[in-house]
GROMACS .gro file of C-alpha atoms in nm:
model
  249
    1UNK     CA    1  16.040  11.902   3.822
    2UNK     CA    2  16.193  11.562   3.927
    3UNK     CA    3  16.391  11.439   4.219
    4UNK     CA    4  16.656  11.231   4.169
    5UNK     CA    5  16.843  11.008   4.461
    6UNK     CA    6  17.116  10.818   4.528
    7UNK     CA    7  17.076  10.652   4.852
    8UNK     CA    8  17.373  10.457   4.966
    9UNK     CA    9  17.425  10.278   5.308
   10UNK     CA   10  17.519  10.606   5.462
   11UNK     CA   11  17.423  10.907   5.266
   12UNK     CA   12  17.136  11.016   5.019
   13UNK     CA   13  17.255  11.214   4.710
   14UNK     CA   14  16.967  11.401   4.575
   15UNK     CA   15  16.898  11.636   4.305
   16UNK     CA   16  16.641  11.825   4.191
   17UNK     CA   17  16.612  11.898   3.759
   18UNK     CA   18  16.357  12.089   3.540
   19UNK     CA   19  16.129  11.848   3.349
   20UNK     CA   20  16.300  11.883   3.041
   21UNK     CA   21  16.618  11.683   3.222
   22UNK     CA   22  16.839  11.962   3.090
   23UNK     CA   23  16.906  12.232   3.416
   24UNK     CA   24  16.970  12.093   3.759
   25UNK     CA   25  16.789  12.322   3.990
   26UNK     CA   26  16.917  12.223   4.339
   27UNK     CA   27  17.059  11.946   4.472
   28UNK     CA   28  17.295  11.773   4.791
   29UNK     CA   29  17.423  11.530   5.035
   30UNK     CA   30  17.220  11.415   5.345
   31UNK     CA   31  17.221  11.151   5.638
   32UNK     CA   32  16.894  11.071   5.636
   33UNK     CA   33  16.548  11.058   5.526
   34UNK     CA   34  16.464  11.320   5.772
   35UNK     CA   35  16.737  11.554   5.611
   36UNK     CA   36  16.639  11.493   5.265
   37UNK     CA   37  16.266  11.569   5.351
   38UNK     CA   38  16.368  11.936   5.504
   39UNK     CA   39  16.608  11.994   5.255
   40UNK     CA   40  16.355  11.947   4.992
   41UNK     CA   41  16.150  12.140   5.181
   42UNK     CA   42  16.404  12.397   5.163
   43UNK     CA   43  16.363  12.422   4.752
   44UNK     CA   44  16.240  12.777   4.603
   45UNK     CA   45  15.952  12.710   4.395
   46UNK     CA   46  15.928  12.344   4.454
   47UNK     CA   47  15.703  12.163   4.281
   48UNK     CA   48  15.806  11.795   4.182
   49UNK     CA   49  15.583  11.568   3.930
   50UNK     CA   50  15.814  11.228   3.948
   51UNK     CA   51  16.069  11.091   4.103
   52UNK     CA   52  16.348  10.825   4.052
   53UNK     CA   53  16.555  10.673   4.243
   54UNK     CA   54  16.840  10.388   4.299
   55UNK     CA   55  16.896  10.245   4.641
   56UNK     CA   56  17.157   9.996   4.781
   57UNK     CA   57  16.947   9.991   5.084
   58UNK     CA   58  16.689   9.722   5.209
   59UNK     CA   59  16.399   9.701   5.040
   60UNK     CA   60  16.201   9.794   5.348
   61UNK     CA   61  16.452  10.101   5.476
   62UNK     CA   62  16.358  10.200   5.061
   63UNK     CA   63  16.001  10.177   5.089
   64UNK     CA   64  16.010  10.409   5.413
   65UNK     CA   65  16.186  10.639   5.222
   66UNK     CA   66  15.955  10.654   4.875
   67UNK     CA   67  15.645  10.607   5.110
   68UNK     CA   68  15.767  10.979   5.332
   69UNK     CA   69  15.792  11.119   5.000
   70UNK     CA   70  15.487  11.050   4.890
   71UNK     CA   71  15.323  11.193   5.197
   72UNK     CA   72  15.505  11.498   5.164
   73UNK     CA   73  15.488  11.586   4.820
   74UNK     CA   74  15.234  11.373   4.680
   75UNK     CA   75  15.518  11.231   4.470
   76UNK     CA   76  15.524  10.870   4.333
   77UNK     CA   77  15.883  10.712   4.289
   78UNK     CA   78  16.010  10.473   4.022
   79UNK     CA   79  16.312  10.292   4.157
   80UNK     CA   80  16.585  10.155   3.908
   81UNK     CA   81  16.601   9.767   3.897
   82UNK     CA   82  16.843   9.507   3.736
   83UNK     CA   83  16.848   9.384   3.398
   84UNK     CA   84  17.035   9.192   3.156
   85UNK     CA   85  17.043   9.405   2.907
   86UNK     CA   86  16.964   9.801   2.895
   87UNK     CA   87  17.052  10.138   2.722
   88UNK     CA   88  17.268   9.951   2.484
   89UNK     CA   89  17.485   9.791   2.726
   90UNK     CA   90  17.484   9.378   2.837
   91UNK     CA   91  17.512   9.300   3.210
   92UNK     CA   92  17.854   9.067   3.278
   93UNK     CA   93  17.771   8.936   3.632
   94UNK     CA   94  17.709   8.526   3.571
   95UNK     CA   95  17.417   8.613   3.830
   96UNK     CA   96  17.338   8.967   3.655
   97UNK     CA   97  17.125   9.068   3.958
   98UNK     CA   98  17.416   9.094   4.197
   99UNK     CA   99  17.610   9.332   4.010
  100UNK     CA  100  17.536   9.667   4.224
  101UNK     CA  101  17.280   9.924   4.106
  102UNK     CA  102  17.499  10.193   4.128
  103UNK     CA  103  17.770  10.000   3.945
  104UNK     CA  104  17.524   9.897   3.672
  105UNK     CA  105  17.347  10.257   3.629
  106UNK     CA  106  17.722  10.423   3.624
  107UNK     CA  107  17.834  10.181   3.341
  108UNK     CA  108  17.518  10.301   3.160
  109UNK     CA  109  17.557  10.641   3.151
  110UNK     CA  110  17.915  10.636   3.068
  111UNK     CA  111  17.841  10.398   2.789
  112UNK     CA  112  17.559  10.620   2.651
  113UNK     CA  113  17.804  10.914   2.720
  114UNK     CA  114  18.097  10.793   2.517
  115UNK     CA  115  17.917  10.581   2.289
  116UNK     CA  116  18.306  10.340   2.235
  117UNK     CA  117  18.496  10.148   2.489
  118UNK     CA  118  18.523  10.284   2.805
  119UNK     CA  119  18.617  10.222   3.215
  120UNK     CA  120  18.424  10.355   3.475
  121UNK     CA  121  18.620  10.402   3.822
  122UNK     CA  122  18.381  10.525   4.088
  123UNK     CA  123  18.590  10.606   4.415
  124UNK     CA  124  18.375  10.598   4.740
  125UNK     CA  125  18.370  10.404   5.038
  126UNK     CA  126  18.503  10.104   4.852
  127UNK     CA  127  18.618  10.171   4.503
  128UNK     CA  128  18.502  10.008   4.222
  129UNK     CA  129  18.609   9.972   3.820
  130UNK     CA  130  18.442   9.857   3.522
  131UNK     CA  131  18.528   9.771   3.164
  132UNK     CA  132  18.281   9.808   2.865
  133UNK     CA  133  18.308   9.744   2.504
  134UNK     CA  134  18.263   9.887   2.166
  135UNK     CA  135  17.952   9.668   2.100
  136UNK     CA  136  17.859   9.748   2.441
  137UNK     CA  137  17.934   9.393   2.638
  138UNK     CA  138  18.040   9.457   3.018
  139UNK     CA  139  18.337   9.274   3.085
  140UNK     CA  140  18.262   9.319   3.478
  141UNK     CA  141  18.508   9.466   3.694
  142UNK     CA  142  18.698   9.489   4.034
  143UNK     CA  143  18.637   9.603   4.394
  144UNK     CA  144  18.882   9.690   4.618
  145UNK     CA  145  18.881   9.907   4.963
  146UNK     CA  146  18.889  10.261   4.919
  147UNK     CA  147  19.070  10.583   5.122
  148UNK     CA  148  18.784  10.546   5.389
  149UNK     CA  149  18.791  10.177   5.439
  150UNK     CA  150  19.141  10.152   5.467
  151UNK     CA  151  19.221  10.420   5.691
  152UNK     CA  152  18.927  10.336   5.971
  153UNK     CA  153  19.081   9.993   5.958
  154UNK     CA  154  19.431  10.120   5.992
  155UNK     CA  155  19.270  10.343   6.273
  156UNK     CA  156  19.060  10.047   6.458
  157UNK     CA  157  19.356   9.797   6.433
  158UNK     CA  158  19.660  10.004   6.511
  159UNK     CA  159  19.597  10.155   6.857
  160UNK     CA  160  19.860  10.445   6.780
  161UNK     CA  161  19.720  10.567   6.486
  162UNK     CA  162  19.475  10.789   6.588
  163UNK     CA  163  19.360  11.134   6.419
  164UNK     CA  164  19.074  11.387   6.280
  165UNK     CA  165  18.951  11.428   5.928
  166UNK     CA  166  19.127  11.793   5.954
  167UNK     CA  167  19.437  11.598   6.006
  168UNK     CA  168  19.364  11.369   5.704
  169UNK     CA  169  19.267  11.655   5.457
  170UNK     CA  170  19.596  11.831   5.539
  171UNK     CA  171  19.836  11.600   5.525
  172UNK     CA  172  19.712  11.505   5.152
  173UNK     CA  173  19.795  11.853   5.068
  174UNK     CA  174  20.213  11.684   4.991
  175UNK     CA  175  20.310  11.363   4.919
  176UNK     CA  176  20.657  11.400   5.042
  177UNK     CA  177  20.777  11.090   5.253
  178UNK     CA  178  20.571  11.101   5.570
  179UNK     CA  179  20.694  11.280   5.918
  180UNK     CA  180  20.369  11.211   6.106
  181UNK     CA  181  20.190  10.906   6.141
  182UNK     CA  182  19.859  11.091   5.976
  183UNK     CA  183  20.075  11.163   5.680
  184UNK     CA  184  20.253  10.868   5.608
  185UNK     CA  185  19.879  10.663   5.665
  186UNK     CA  186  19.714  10.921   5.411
  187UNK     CA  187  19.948  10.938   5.190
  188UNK     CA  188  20.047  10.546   5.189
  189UNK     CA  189  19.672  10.479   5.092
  190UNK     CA  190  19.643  10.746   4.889
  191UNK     CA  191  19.940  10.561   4.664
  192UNK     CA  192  19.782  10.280   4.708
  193UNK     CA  193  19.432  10.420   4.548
  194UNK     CA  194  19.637  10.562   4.253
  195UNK     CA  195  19.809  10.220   4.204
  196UNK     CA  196  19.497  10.071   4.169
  197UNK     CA  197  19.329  10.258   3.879
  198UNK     CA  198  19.650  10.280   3.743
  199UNK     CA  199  19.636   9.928   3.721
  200UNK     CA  200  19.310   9.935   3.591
  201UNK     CA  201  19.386  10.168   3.274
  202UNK     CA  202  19.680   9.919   3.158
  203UNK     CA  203  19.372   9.636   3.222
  204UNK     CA  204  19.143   9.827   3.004
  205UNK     CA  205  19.383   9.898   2.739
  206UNK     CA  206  19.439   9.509   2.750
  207UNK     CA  207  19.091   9.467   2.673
  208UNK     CA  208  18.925   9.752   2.511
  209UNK     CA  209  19.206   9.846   2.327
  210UNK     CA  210  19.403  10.182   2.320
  211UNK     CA  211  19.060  10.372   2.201
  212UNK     CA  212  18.881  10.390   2.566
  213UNK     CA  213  18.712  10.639   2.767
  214UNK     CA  214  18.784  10.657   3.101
  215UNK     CA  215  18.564  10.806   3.371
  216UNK     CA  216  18.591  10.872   3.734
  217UNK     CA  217  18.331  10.917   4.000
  218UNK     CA  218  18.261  10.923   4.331
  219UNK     CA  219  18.355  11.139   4.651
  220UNK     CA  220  18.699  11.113   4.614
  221UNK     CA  221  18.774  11.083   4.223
  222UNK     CA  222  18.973  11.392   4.242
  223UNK     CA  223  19.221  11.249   4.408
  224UNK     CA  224  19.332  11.030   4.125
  225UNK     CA  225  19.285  11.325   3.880
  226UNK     CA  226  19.624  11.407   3.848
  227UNK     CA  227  19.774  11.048   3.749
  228UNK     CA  228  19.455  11.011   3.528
  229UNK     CA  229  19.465  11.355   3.306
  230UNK     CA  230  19.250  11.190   3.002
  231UNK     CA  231  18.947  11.073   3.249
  232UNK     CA  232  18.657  11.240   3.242
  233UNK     CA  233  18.530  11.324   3.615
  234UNK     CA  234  18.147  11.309   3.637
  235UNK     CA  235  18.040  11.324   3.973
  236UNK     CA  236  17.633  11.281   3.894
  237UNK     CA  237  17.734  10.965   3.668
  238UNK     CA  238  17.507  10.731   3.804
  239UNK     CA  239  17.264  10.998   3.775
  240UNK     CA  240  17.306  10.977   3.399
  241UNK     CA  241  17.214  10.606   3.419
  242UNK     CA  242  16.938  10.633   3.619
  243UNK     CA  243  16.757  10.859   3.368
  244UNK     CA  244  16.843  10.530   3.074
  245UNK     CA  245  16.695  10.296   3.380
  246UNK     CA  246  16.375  10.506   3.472
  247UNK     CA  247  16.277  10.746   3.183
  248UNK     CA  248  16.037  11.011   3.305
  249UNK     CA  249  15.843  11.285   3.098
   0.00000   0.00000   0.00000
């Protein structure tokens, strides 16, 4: 078996898949390294050889975390690095190093995935887009705010707007003109999101050409489904990469 994570500033997506790479076996979101270890822990038939892992955390908050796992399951973890050039693909950051893991292991798989011209949209916290050619050149890419970011700052800035995540989630269920301040917020960033990688395809078709796939991932992806019908919606993406990035047997 190997376990798989994702470990962003907030939350640690994890996955568990036979050795073979072929059947996920269990997987989930957690908070922390504490909730990762029990959930683990938690596993049927557990029994993990190797493990990989990308991290857009500090390098010592990272080796806490692969150091716990370790002690637990006797596990040693390979953790996903930048590069130039990998899997086919060329880096397009001037410095390549700064381009995000995440980023860079999403634009992997999807190349490796599609195997032409493609844009990878990965909707989380902030929201993030990136172009890749035929011959496999990143063109880099855009970052903008994304449905959390901007309503917390429309939250801590405008003292009357004030509501739950209940409120949130039900007031995207229409996007009729607002009659509540949680609905026109929502909804106003929600157009706003959908502008964006709308934006983005009419970019890509500029320079890819009509013949591009386009995939979405991250937490909220779905939203944009329905203004995106041809994208292909992958949450475990990065996942995909990571396996190009850290090859296991």
């Amino acid at each position: 078996m190997i376990l798989e994570l994702d470990c962003g500033n907030s939350f640690i997506k994890w996955r568990v898949i036979d050795s073979s790479q072929v059947v996920v076996l269990a997987g989930g979101v957690v908070g922390s390294d504490e909730e990762l270890i029990s959930a683990l822990r938690g596993v049927d038939g557990l029994a993990l050889r190797n493990c990989r892992l990308v991290s857009v955390r500090s390098d010592d908050e990272t080796r806490s975390l692969t150091a716990r796992l370790r002690n637990a399951f006797g596990v040693h973890c390979v953790c996903a690095a930048p590069a130039l050039h990998m899997g086919g693909v060329r880096n397009g950051y001037s410095e390549y190093q700064r381009l995000g893991l995440d980023r860079w292991l999403a634009v992997l798989g999807a190349y490796n995935i599609a195997h032409k011209p493609c844009l990878v949209l990965d909707l989380g916290t902030a929201v993030t887009s990136d172009l890749v050619t035929a011959s496999g050149e990143h063109l880099g890419g855009f970052i903008c705010p994304g449905m959390p970011l901007m309503r917390n700052q429309l939250r801590t800035h405008t003292r009357r707007i004030r509501y739950d995540d209940e409120a949130a989630e039900k007031a995207l269920l229409d996007m009729a003109p607002g009659r509540s301040t949680v609905e026109a917020v929502e909804r106003g960033c929600l157009l706003m999101l959908r502008g964006f990688v709308l934006a983005q395809v009419a970019l890509a078709a500029e320079h890819l050409g009509e013949d591009f796939e386009v995939f979405l991932t991250g937490g909220d992806a779905l939203l944009v489904r329905d203004v995106l019908p041809r994208a292909r919606v992958l949450p475990d993406l990065v996942f995909a990469g990571l396996a190009i990035a850290c090859p296991l047997r």
